[in-house]
């Protein structure tokens, strides 16, 4: 039986058209995947169901939940619907949670508001709900705070808040984008189990086709505020009709064309990490007890040669980011050596300016890594501050800015724009231009494409491959997305609990993993073709 019906939904904000004639249904116990790139209208459709729209919105059409029209309800009436009949899970769990309230109180809040239950009754329901989402009482008491949990555990708390009253419909907006592959697989399995247990409908909003291939019953593909294609998941994937759908499909499995690097093993490595140890002091258990230490990086060693791309993969908490900070000389180490181009980075005085100039970094969030008040001209030249009096000026500086921007596919005149004038993919190109401007030998790419849509991700990967080939650049590519690492790197390092547990040529490690942990990571990685084959076999 149909639970949610969206018909002829059109929406504009201050005259700007956002949605046009959107229509699809969700049945009880059904998972509907809504797919599209940024700006396609996915999230605005989800927010329309919740009636959480910005001021200046003009909406028309019909949204019926269990036969009841939502578009004509007042804000007071919608407050009774949100949380009770419709729950929502957002992309970033830390921003969806209140950092000064315990997880028990945050889940209980929904129950107290909608059921009028007292605090004790609400906490009892909160405890039961947290158990359901895989946070048992013995390990996760109600008194825990969000900062004491991992990313996946926080997302489970957000899901618990959304399902505490067993709603008819659950909307999950990019619920796994920021999570590593094994945690992502666990969250998707959890969502599917809750749908089966409660018989609720689930709208799973994502830009990644592989994420929904395993669990979605039907797929809705959106572009520019319109539904361009919809249908049963397996049938739609096997016989896509719209050019946009086909382009998304191709971008999902895109592999950049790369030339094999000519590695000179006798030359000085671009990066050499030798027996590096990084520890953090733990709080004393009592006044006279000896302070303990947590070893985040445990005797890690590897080399990167000129023109070589090396991937570093592992789950959250494995030590990837800690090792990266040590390589960039942002944190000290307790033992071992890190050398960039033969120059020692791990010194008591910190890395020299010369060593820092040889390496640059590109972060995950291109917008968050820039000062929005400055023009691109100033943003991309920030690394020149490392050069002091040796920094270029005048016409030489202008030439370097133009060179860096043109190398990443932008134009020299883009230097006069502000960062908000660019799309997400263009912002990441500006970030890469900033990393290139000092002509470094090593660029650290920290989840540099994980926040991008699949087609933009394919473009950025092509750009990175081209730059590596033409400029003999070396990359340390840190990512939880193993499909991206497989597409762009020559060698891969698998990290777990502060140690490198497996290393080798990328294709060899992926096709014939030796360590059990590597096999677990590969098994958890979303694979569109494998998921479709599993479902076809199950259906047969």
Short mmCIF file of C-alpha atoms in Angstrom, two decimals:
data_model
loop_
_atom_site.label_atom_id
_atom_site.label_comp_id
_atom_site.label_asym_id
_atom_site.label_seq_id
_atom_site.Cartn_x
_atom_site.Cartn_y
_atom_site.Cartn_z
CA UNK A 1 0.00 0.00 0.00
CA UNK A 2 1.25 3.48 -0.91
CA UNK A 3 2.58 5.43 2.08
CA UNK A 4 3.87 8.63 0.48
CA UNK A 5 2.65 10.22 -2.74
CA UNK A 6 4.43 13.22 -4.29
CA UNK A 7 2.61 14.68 -7.29
CA UNK A 8 3.48 17.70 -9.45
CA UNK A 9 5.73 19.19 -6.76
CA UNK A 10 7.17 22.50 -7.96
CA UNK A 11 9.16 24.89 -5.83
CA UNK A 12 10.89 28.23 -6.24
CA UNK A 13 12.82 30.42 -3.81
CA UNK A 14 12.57 34.19 -4.39
CA UNK A 15 11.63 33.48 -7.99
CA UNK A 16 14.45 30.99 -8.66
CA UNK A 17 13.05 27.66 -9.84
CA UNK A 18 14.33 24.75 -7.72
CA UNK A 19 11.91 21.87 -8.37
CA UNK A 20 9.67 21.24 -11.36
CA UNK A 21 6.87 18.64 -11.51
CA UNK A 22 8.53 16.12 -9.17
CA UNK A 23 6.52 12.96 -8.67
CA UNK A 24 7.19 9.57 -7.09
CA UNK A 25 5.70 7.21 -4.49
CA UNK A 26 7.02 5.29 -1.49
CA UNK A 27 5.29 2.15 -0.22
CA UNK A 28 5.37 0.73 3.28
CA UNK A 29 8.44 -1.41 3.83
CA UNK A 30 10.04 -0.04 0.65
CA UNK A 31 13.43 1.64 0.15
CA UNK A 32 13.49 4.34 -2.53
CA UNK A 33 16.87 5.72 -3.54
CA UNK A 34 16.84 9.35 -4.71
CA UNK A 35 20.02 9.95 -6.72
CA UNK A 36 21.53 13.03 -8.32
CA UNK A 37 24.39 15.50 -8.12
CA UNK A 38 24.58 18.63 -5.99
CA UNK A 39 21.91 21.07 -7.13
CA UNK A 40 19.69 18.35 -8.59
CA UNK A 41 16.94 18.99 -6.01
CA UNK A 42 17.31 15.81 -3.91
CA UNK A 43 17.61 17.53 -0.53
CA UNK A 44 14.98 20.18 -1.32
CA UNK A 45 12.53 17.39 -2.17
CA UNK A 46 13.29 15.75 1.19
CA UNK A 47 12.91 19.06 3.04
CA UNK A 48 9.61 19.67 1.23
CA UNK A 49 8.23 16.47 2.73
CA UNK A 50 9.23 17.74 6.19
CA UNK A 51 8.04 21.28 5.28
CA UNK A 52 11.41 22.63 6.43
CA UNK A 53 11.73 25.22 3.68
CA UNK A 54 13.48 28.62 3.76
CA UNK A 55 11.65 31.94 3.82
CA UNK A 56 10.64 33.16 0.38
CA UNK A 57 9.68 29.67 -0.81
CA UNK A 58 6.73 29.30 -3.15
CA UNK A 59 5.61 25.66 -3.42
CA UNK A 60 2.82 23.98 -5.38
CA UNK A 61 1.67 20.40 -5.89
CA UNK A 62 0.75 17.63 -3.48
CA UNK A 63 2.58 15.62 -0.82
CA UNK A 64 0.33 13.06 0.88
CA UNK A 65 1.48 10.89 3.79
CA UNK A 66 -0.91 8.00 4.43
CA UNK A 67 -3.54 9.92 2.44
CA UNK A 68 -3.08 13.11 4.51
CA UNK A 69 -2.01 16.27 2.67
CA UNK A 70 1.13 17.84 4.14
CA UNK A 71 1.34 20.93 1.91
CA UNK A 72 -1.67 22.59 3.56
CA UNK A 73 -0.69 21.89 7.17
CA UNK A 74 0.27 24.74 9.47
CA UNK A 75 3.64 24.85 11.21
CA UNK A 76 2.01 23.72 14.46
CA UNK A 77 0.42 20.75 12.73
CA UNK A 78 3.72 19.83 11.03
CA UNK A 79 5.48 19.87 14.41
CA UNK A 80 3.21 16.98 15.39
CA UNK A 81 4.16 15.10 12.18
CA UNK A 82 7.95 15.58 12.34
CA UNK A 83 9.55 12.97 14.56
CA UNK A 84 6.33 11.08 15.15
CA UNK A 85 5.25 10.17 11.59
CA UNK A 86 8.34 11.23 9.62
CA UNK A 87 11.92 10.98 10.87
CA UNK A 88 15.02 12.42 9.23
CA UNK A 89 18.71 11.46 9.36
CA UNK A 90 21.18 14.11 8.24
CA UNK A 91 24.60 13.77 6.60
CA UNK A 92 26.88 15.06 9.38
CA UNK A 93 26.00 13.46 12.73
CA UNK A 94 28.13 15.79 14.88
CA UNK A 95 26.24 18.88 13.69
CA UNK A 96 22.90 17.08 14.15
CA UNK A 97 23.66 16.39 17.82
CA UNK A 98 23.83 18.80 20.75
CA UNK A 99 27.39 18.55 22.16
CA UNK A 100 26.34 19.55 25.70
CA UNK A 101 23.53 17.00 26.10
CA UNK A 102 23.91 13.27 26.72
CA UNK A 103 22.85 10.82 24.03
CA UNK A 104 20.12 9.50 26.33
CA UNK A 105 18.56 12.94 26.80
CA UNK A 106 18.72 13.68 23.05
CA UNK A 107 16.87 10.50 22.09
CA UNK A 108 14.43 10.93 24.98
CA UNK A 109 13.63 14.49 23.89
CA UNK A 110 11.68 13.24 20.86
CA UNK A 111 9.58 10.97 23.07
CA UNK A 112 8.85 13.68 25.65
CA UNK A 113 7.79 16.23 23.02
CA UNK A 114 5.50 13.98 20.96
CA UNK A 115 4.13 11.58 23.57
CA UNK A 116 4.13 13.82 26.61
CA UNK A 117 5.99 11.09 28.50
CA UNK A 118 7.83 11.92 31.70
CA UNK A 119 11.63 11.89 31.81
CA UNK A 120 11.90 8.37 33.25
CA UNK A 121 9.57 6.83 30.65
CA UNK A 122 11.34 8.70 27.84
CA UNK A 123 14.77 7.47 28.99
CA UNK A 124 13.44 3.90 29.07
CA UNK A 125 12.33 4.19 25.43
CA UNK A 126 15.64 5.88 24.56
CA UNK A 127 17.53 2.92 26.08
CA UNK A 128 15.47 0.42 24.09
CA UNK A 129 15.97 2.42 20.87
CA UNK A 130 19.74 2.74 21.31
CA UNK A 131 19.89 -1.04 21.83
CA UNK A 132 18.00 -1.49 18.54
CA UNK A 133 20.53 0.58 16.57
CA UNK A 134 23.52 -1.38 17.92
CA UNK A 135 24.55 0.74 20.92
CA UNK A 136 24.11 -1.72 23.84
CA UNK A 137 23.79 -0.51 27.42
CA UNK A 138 26.96 -2.15 28.74
CA UNK A 139 29.16 -0.19 26.30
CA UNK A 140 27.05 2.90 25.61
CA UNK A 141 25.27 4.16 28.74
CA UNK A 142 22.75 6.98 28.35
CA UNK A 143 25.18 9.34 30.08
CA UNK A 144 27.65 9.38 27.19
CA UNK A 145 28.22 12.60 25.21
CA UNK A 146 28.55 12.81 21.39
CA UNK A 147 32.28 13.64 21.52
CA UNK A 148 32.91 10.30 23.26
CA UNK A 149 31.63 8.37 20.23
CA UNK A 150 33.06 7.60 16.80
CA UNK A 151 31.48 8.93 13.59
CA UNK A 152 29.54 5.72 12.96
CA UNK A 153 28.33 5.57 16.57
CA UNK A 154 27.12 9.18 16.38
CA UNK A 155 25.21 8.36 13.20
CA UNK A 156 23.54 5.49 15.05
CA UNK A 157 22.44 7.97 17.76
CA UNK A 158 20.96 10.24 15.06
CA UNK A 159 19.10 7.23 13.61
CA UNK A 160 17.85 6.36 17.11
CA UNK A 161 16.48 9.90 17.49
CA UNK A 162 14.70 9.57 14.14
CA UNK A 163 13.10 6.15 14.84
CA UNK A 164 12.39 6.47 18.59
CA UNK A 165 8.65 6.71 17.92
CA UNK A 166 8.72 4.20 15.04
CA UNK A 167 7.69 6.67 12.30
CA UNK A 168 5.89 5.65 9.13
CA UNK A 169 8.56 7.24 6.93
CA UNK A 170 12.30 7.74 7.41
CA UNK A 171 14.33 10.14 5.23
CA UNK A 172 18.10 9.58 5.24
CA UNK A 173 19.95 12.43 3.48
CA UNK A 174 23.50 11.29 2.56
CA UNK A 175 23.77 9.32 5.84
CA UNK A 176 27.06 7.57 4.96
CA UNK A 177 29.07 10.12 2.92
CA UNK A 178 31.52 10.99 5.71
CA UNK A 179 31.94 7.40 6.96
CA UNK A 180 34.57 4.79 6.13
CA UNK A 181 33.54 1.75 4.09
CA UNK A 182 32.99 -0.76 6.89
CA UNK A 183 31.00 1.73 8.98
CA UNK A 184 29.03 2.73 5.88
CA UNK A 185 28.13 -0.91 5.23
CA UNK A 186 27.00 -1.32 8.85
CA UNK A 187 24.78 1.80 8.72
CA UNK A 188 23.16 0.70 5.44
CA UNK A 189 22.51 -2.78 6.88
CA UNK A 190 21.02 -1.17 10.00
CA UNK A 191 18.68 1.03 7.96
CA UNK A 192 17.48 -1.95 5.90
CA UNK A 193 16.88 -4.00 9.07
CA UNK A 194 14.82 -1.21 10.64
CA UNK A 195 12.70 -0.95 7.48
CA UNK A 196 12.04 -4.70 7.61
CA UNK A 197 11.27 -4.73 11.34
CA UNK A 198 8.98 -1.67 11.45
CA UNK A 199 7.52 -1.79 7.94
CA UNK A 200 8.31 1.89 7.45
CA UNK A 201 9.18 3.51 4.14
CA UNK A 202 12.74 4.76 3.61
CA UNK A 203 13.91 7.51 1.26
CA UNK A 204 17.69 7.21 0.86
CA UNK A 205 19.14 10.40 -0.66
CA UNK A 206 22.63 10.03 -2.15
CA UNK A 207 24.87 10.97 -5.07
CA UNK A 208 26.49 7.52 -5.22
CA UNK A 209 24.74 4.83 -7.26
CA UNK A 210 26.77 2.01 -5.70
CA UNK A 211 25.53 2.91 -2.19
CA UNK A 212 21.87 2.20 -3.02
CA UNK A 213 22.38 -0.73 -5.42
CA UNK A 214 22.26 -3.28 -2.58
CA UNK A 215 19.23 -2.06 -0.62
CA UNK A 216 16.97 0.16 -2.78
CA UNK A 217 13.79 -1.37 -4.19
CA UNK A 218 13.23 1.54 -6.55
CA UNK A 219 15.41 4.35 -7.86
CA UNK A 220 14.54 7.97 -8.65
CA UNK A 221 17.19 9.93 -10.60
CA UNK A 222 16.99 13.74 -10.46
CA UNK A 223 18.65 16.47 -12.49
CA UNK A 224 18.09 20.25 -12.32
CA UNK A 225 15.03 19.86 -10.10
CA UNK A 226 13.30 17.24 -12.27
CA UNK A 227 12.89 13.47 -12.14
CA UNK A 228 14.57 12.27 -15.36
CA UNK A 229 14.21 8.53 -14.76
CA UNK A 230 12.61 6.21 -12.23
CA UNK A 231 11.87 2.52 -11.83
CA UNK A 232 12.71 -0.74 -10.03
CA UNK A 233 16.37 -0.68 -9.03
CA UNK A 234 17.82 -3.64 -10.95
CA UNK A 235 15.77 -2.98 -14.08
CA UNK A 236 16.71 0.70 -14.12
CA UNK A 237 20.43 0.03 -13.63
CA UNK A 238 20.44 -2.62 -16.37
CA UNK A 239 18.50 -0.58 -18.92
CA UNK A 240 19.08 3.13 -18.30
CA UNK A 241 17.45 5.34 -20.93
CA UNK A 242 18.26 8.94 -20.06
CA UNK A 243 21.70 10.32 -21.09
CA UNK A 244 22.19 11.83 -17.61
CA UNK A 245 21.59 8.45 -15.94
CA UNK A 246 24.10 6.83 -18.29
CA UNK A 247 26.65 9.58 -17.54
CA UNK A 248 26.27 8.99 -13.78
CA UNK A 249 26.71 5.26 -14.32
CA UNK A 250 29.89 5.79 -16.35
CA UNK A 251 31.33 8.23 -13.79
CA UNK A 252 30.81 5.72 -10.95
CA UNK A 253 33.32 3.28 -12.46
CA UNK A 254 35.61 5.88 -14.05
CA UNK A 255 39.37 5.14 -14.06
CA UNK A 256 41.73 7.92 -15.20
CA UNK A 257 44.24 7.05 -17.91
CA UNK A 258 47.71 7.13 -16.37
CA UNK A 259 51.22 6.42 -17.55
CA UNK A 260 53.18 4.02 -15.35
CA UNK A 261 55.72 6.06 -13.33
CA UNK A 262 59.40 5.50 -14.06
CA UNK A 263 60.57 4.89 -10.51
CA UNK A 264 64.29 5.33 -9.88
CA UNK A 265 64.87 3.23 -6.75
CA UNK A 266 68.44 4.52 -6.39
CA UNK A 267 67.32 8.19 -6.33
CA UNK A 268 66.50 10.09 -3.15
CA UNK A 269 62.83 9.35 -2.29
CA UNK A 270 60.36 12.23 -2.38
CA UNK A 271 59.09 11.01 1.00
CA UNK A 272 60.73 8.58 3.40
CA UNK A 273 59.00 7.53 6.61
CA UNK A 274 61.19 5.36 8.82
CA UNK A 275 60.05 3.62 12.04
CA UNK A 276 57.82 6.56 13.03
CA UNK A 277 56.06 6.46 16.38
CA UNK A 278 53.44 8.95 17.57
CA UNK A 279 52.01 8.64 21.08
CA UNK A 280 49.49 10.62 23.12
CA UNK A 281 49.48 10.81 26.90
CA UNK A 282 46.46 9.28 28.64
CA UNK A 283 44.96 10.75 31.83
CA UNK A 284 46.19 9.25 35.11
CA UNK A 285 43.78 6.80 36.71
CA UNK A 286 44.74 8.04 40.17
CA UNK A 287 46.91 10.73 41.73
CA UNK A 288 50.03 8.56 42.07
CA UNK A 289 49.48 6.23 39.09
CA UNK A 290 51.90 6.34 36.20
CA UNK A 291 50.55 8.20 33.15
CA UNK A 292 49.78 5.87 30.29
CA UNK A 293 50.19 6.47 26.56
CA UNK A 294 48.15 5.67 23.47
CA UNK A 295 50.26 4.77 20.44
CA UNK A 296 48.39 6.13 17.42
CA UNK A 297 51.22 5.44 14.95
CA UNK A 298 53.34 2.37 15.66
CA UNK A 299 56.71 2.05 13.88
CA UNK A 300 55.44 2.93 10.40
CA UNK A 301 57.88 2.84 7.46
CA UNK A 302 57.41 3.44 3.72
CA UNK A 303 58.82 5.43 0.78
CA UNK A 304 57.32 7.42 -2.08
CA UNK A 305 59.43 7.99 -5.19
CA UNK A 306 59.24 10.74 -7.80
CA UNK A 307 56.08 10.59 -9.93
CA UNK A 308 54.58 7.82 -7.80
CA UNK A 309 51.05 7.89 -6.38
CA UNK A 310 50.60 6.00 -3.12
CA UNK A 311 47.29 5.39 -1.38
CA UNK A 312 46.83 5.19 2.39
CA UNK A 313 43.59 3.47 3.43
CA UNK A 314 41.99 2.32 6.65
CA UNK A 315 39.02 2.94 8.92
CA UNK A 316 38.52 5.99 11.10
CA UNK A 317 40.86 5.82 14.07
CA UNK A 318 43.49 3.69 12.33
CA UNK A 319 46.10 6.48 12.49
CA UNK A 320 45.96 7.90 8.94
CA UNK A 321 45.34 11.50 9.98
CA UNK A 322 47.87 11.37 12.82
CA UNK A 323 50.55 10.10 10.43
CA UNK A 324 49.61 12.81 7.93
CA UNK A 325 50.01 15.56 10.53
CA UNK A 326 53.44 14.18 11.41
CA UNK A 327 54.49 14.15 7.73
CA UNK A 328 53.33 17.75 7.35
CA UNK A 329 55.30 18.67 10.50
CA UNK A 330 52.12 19.78 12.26
CA UNK A 331 52.84 17.37 15.12
CA UNK A 332 56.03 15.96 16.60
CA UNK A 333 56.93 12.27 16.86
CA UNK A 334 58.39 10.19 19.68
CA UNK A 335 60.65 8.06 17.47
CA UNK A 336 61.70 7.52 13.87
CA UNK A 337 62.46 9.86 10.98
CA UNK A 338 60.49 11.61 8.25
CA UNK A 339 62.42 13.02 5.30
CA UNK A 340 61.08 15.00 2.34
CA UNK A 341 63.50 15.08 -0.60
CA UNK A 342 66.22 13.85 1.78
CA UNK A 343 65.66 16.75 4.19
CA UNK A 344 64.78 15.88 7.77
CA UNK A 345 61.29 16.98 8.85
CA UNK A 346 61.23 15.48 12.35
CA UNK A 347 63.46 17.89 14.26
CA UNK A 348 62.94 19.56 17.64
CA UNK A 349 62.80 22.95 15.95
CA UNK A 350 60.19 21.71 13.48
CA UNK A 351 60.46 21.43 9.72
CA UNK A 352 62.50 24.05 7.90
CA UNK A 353 60.85 26.38 5.40
CA UNK A 354 62.75 24.58 2.63
CA UNK A 355 61.27 21.21 3.67
CA UNK A 356 57.77 22.67 3.94
CA UNK A 357 58.00 24.12 0.43
CA UNK A 358 58.54 20.64 -0.97
CA UNK A 359 55.15 19.43 0.24
CA UNK A 360 51.61 20.79 0.09
CA UNK A 361 48.20 19.49 1.13
CA UNK A 362 44.68 19.44 -0.36
CA UNK A 363 41.88 19.03 2.20
CA UNK A 364 38.49 17.32 2.02
CA UNK A 365 36.31 20.42 2.20
CA UNK A 366 37.50 22.96 -0.39
CA UNK A 367 35.18 25.72 0.86
CA UNK A 368 36.15 25.28 4.52
CA UNK A 369 39.86 25.46 3.70
CA UNK A 370 39.62 28.99 2.23
CA UNK A 371 39.02 32.43 3.74
CA UNK A 372 35.84 33.60 1.95
CA UNK A 373 36.82 37.29 2.35
CA UNK A 374 39.85 37.00 0.06
CA UNK A 375 40.03 36.71 -3.70
CA UNK A 376 41.51 33.63 -5.38
CA UNK A 377 44.68 35.64 -6.16
CA UNK A 378 45.53 35.84 -2.46
CA UNK A 379 44.24 32.37 -1.59
CA UNK A 380 46.45 30.50 -4.06
CA UNK A 381 49.56 32.52 -3.14
CA UNK A 382 49.38 31.77 0.59
CA UNK A 383 52.18 29.12 0.36
CA UNK A 384 54.59 31.88 -0.75
CA UNK A 385 54.63 33.12 2.84
CA UNK A 386 56.96 30.17 3.49
CA UNK A 387 59.50 31.70 1.12
CA UNK A 388 59.89 35.04 2.88
CA UNK A 389 62.05 37.41 0.82
CA UNK A 390 62.49 34.76 -1.87
CA UNK A 391 58.79 34.91 -2.74
CA UNK A 392 58.11 36.11 -6.32
CA UNK A 393 56.64 39.58 -6.87
CA UNK A 394 55.32 41.71 -9.73
CA UNK A 395 55.05 40.11 -13.17
CA UNK A 396 56.74 36.89 -11.96
CA UNK A 397 54.05 36.48 -9.30
CA UNK A 398 51.27 37.11 -11.84
CA UNK A 399 52.80 34.50 -14.15
CA UNK A 400 52.93 31.92 -11.34
CA UNK A 401 49.26 32.57 -10.43
CA UNK A 402 48.19 32.20 -14.07
CA UNK A 403 50.30 29.05 -14.45
CA UNK A 404 48.81 27.40 -11.35
CA UNK A 405 45.20 28.20 -12.35
CA UNK A 406 45.66 27.11 -15.95
CA UNK A 407 47.32 23.87 -14.85
CA UNK A 408 44.09 22.89 -13.09
CA UNK A 409 41.79 23.83 -15.97
CA UNK A 410 40.80 27.32 -14.79
CA UNK A 411 41.58 30.66 -16.41
CA UNK A 412 44.02 33.36 -15.31
CA UNK A 413 41.18 35.88 -14.90
CA UNK A 414 39.60 33.61 -12.25
CA UNK A 415 42.22 35.04 -9.87
CA UNK A 416 39.98 38.09 -9.39
CA UNK A 417 36.96 36.09 -8.20
CA UNK A 418 35.87 35.10 -4.69
CA UNK A 419 35.66 31.45 -3.70
CA UNK A 420 31.85 31.52 -3.36
CA UNK A 421 31.61 32.20 -7.09
CA UNK A 422 32.83 28.68 -7.91
CA UNK A 423 31.14 25.27 -7.85
CA UNK A 424 32.36 22.50 -5.53
CA UNK A 425 34.52 20.93 -8.21
CA UNK A 426 36.00 24.30 -9.22
CA UNK A 427 36.80 25.08 -5.57
CA UNK A 428 38.74 21.85 -5.33
CA UNK A 429 40.63 22.87 -8.48
CA UNK A 430 41.54 26.15 -6.76
CA UNK A 431 42.75 24.12 -3.76
CA UNK A 432 44.95 22.03 -6.07
CA UNK A 433 46.25 25.24 -7.72
CA UNK A 434 47.24 26.55 -4.27
CA UNK A 435 49.12 23.29 -3.64
CA UNK A 436 50.92 23.53 -7.00
CA UNK A 437 52.08 27.13 -6.81
CA UNK A 438 55.37 26.46 -4.95
CA UNK A 439 56.22 23.63 -7.38
CA UNK A 440 56.24 20.96 -4.63
CA UNK A 441 57.49 17.42 -5.12
CA UNK A 442 54.82 15.89 -2.83
CA UNK A 443 51.12 16.67 -2.44
CA UNK A 444 49.13 15.08 0.39
CA UNK A 445 45.49 14.61 -0.68
CA UNK A 446 43.37 14.12 2.45
CA UNK A 447 39.96 12.78 1.33
CA UNK A 448 40.23 15.27 -1.54
CA UNK A 449 37.30 13.90 -3.59
CA UNK A 450 35.05 12.23 -0.98
CA UNK A 451 32.66 15.21 -0.78
CA UNK A 452 32.29 15.57 -4.57
CA UNK A 453 29.58 14.22 -6.89
CA UNK A 454 30.55 11.22 -9.00
CA UNK A 455 30.92 13.13 -12.29
CA UNK A 456 32.92 15.97 -10.68
CA UNK A 457 34.99 13.37 -8.83
CA UNK A 458 35.83 11.75 -12.17
CA UNK A 459 36.95 15.13 -13.57
CA UNK A 460 39.16 15.87 -10.54
CA UNK A 461 40.72 12.38 -10.70
CA UNK A 462 41.49 12.93 -14.40
CA UNK A 463 43.09 16.26 -13.49
CA UNK A 464 45.22 14.72 -10.73
CA UNK A 465 46.38 11.91 -13.02
CA UNK A 466 47.29 14.39 -15.76
CA UNK A 467 49.22 16.65 -13.35
CA UNK A 468 51.13 13.69 -11.94
CA UNK A 469 52.17 12.56 -15.44
CA UNK A 470 53.13 15.99 -16.79
CA UNK A 471 54.72 17.51 -13.67
CA UNK A 472 56.26 14.34 -12.19
CA UNK A 473 54.27 14.96 -9.00
CA UNK A 474 54.06 12.43 -6.20
CA UNK A 475 50.83 11.98 -4.23
CA UNK A 476 50.04 10.52 -0.85
CA UNK A 477 46.34 9.84 -1.40
CA UNK A 478 44.44 9.32 1.87
CA UNK A 479 40.90 8.04 1.48
CA UNK A 480 38.28 5.69 2.89
CA UNK A 481 36.91 5.17 -0.64
CA UNK A 482 38.82 2.16 -1.95
CA UNK A 483 37.39 2.48 -5.47
CA UNK A 484 38.97 5.95 -5.77
CA UNK A 485 42.31 4.67 -4.43
CA UNK A 486 42.24 1.84 -6.95
CA UNK A 487 41.64 4.29 -9.79
CA UNK A 488 44.42 6.80 -9.04
CA UNK A 489 47.30 5.09 -7.19
CA UNK A 490 50.28 2.90 -8.13
CA UNK A 491 50.81 1.41 -4.67
CA UNK A 492 48.58 1.15 -1.62
CA UNK A 493 49.26 0.98 2.13
CA UNK A 494 46.60 -0.54 4.38
CA UNK A 495 46.68 0.82 7.93
CA UNK A 496 45.07 -0.63 11.03
CA UNK A 497 45.54 0.27 14.71
CA UNK A 498 48.56 2.44 13.92
CA UNK A 499 50.40 -0.15 11.79
CA UNK A 500 50.78 -0.83 8.07
CA UNK A 501 49.31 -4.34 7.83
CA UNK A 502 49.62 -4.71 4.04
CA UNK A 503 51.44 -2.88 1.25
CA UNK A 504 52.04 -3.47 -2.43
CA UNK A 505 51.06 -2.57 -5.96
CA UNK A 506 47.47 -1.36 -5.96
CA UNK A 507 46.04 -3.87 -8.42
CA UNK A 508 47.86 -6.78 -6.74
CA UNK A 509 46.55 -5.85 -3.28
CA UNK A 510 43.00 -5.32 -4.54
CA UNK A 511 42.83 -8.50 -6.64
CA UNK A 512 44.67 -10.75 -4.18
CA UNK A 513 44.62 -9.30 -0.64
CA UNK A 514 46.76 -11.20 1.86
CA UNK A 515 45.66 -9.70 5.18
CA UNK A 516 42.24 -10.47 6.65
CA UNK A 517 41.65 -6.77 7.41
CA UNK A 518 42.26 -5.84 3.76
CA UNK A 519 39.73 -8.48 2.71
CA UNK A 520 37.20 -7.00 5.15
CA UNK A 521 37.69 -3.50 3.71
CA UNK A 522 37.29 -4.74 0.14
CA UNK A 523 34.19 -6.76 1.03
CA UNK A 524 32.58 -3.66 2.61
CA UNK A 525 33.31 -1.40 -0.38
CA UNK A 526 30.11 -0.68 -2.38
CA UNK A 527 30.34 -2.44 -5.76
CA UNK A 528 27.54 -1.60 -8.16
CA UNK A 529 28.00 -4.55 -10.53
CA UNK A 530 28.46 -7.09 -7.73
CA UNK A 531 25.35 -5.79 -5.93
CA UNK A 532 23.23 -6.07 -9.07
CA UNK A 533 24.43 -9.63 -9.71
CA UNK A 534 23.59 -10.63 -6.12
CA UNK A 535 20.09 -9.25 -6.47
CA UNK A 536 19.53 -10.92 -9.84
CA UNK A 537 20.61 -14.29 -8.40
CA UNK A 538 18.34 -13.77 -5.37
CA UNK A 539 15.40 -12.86 -7.63
CA UNK A 540 15.99 -15.91 -9.84
#
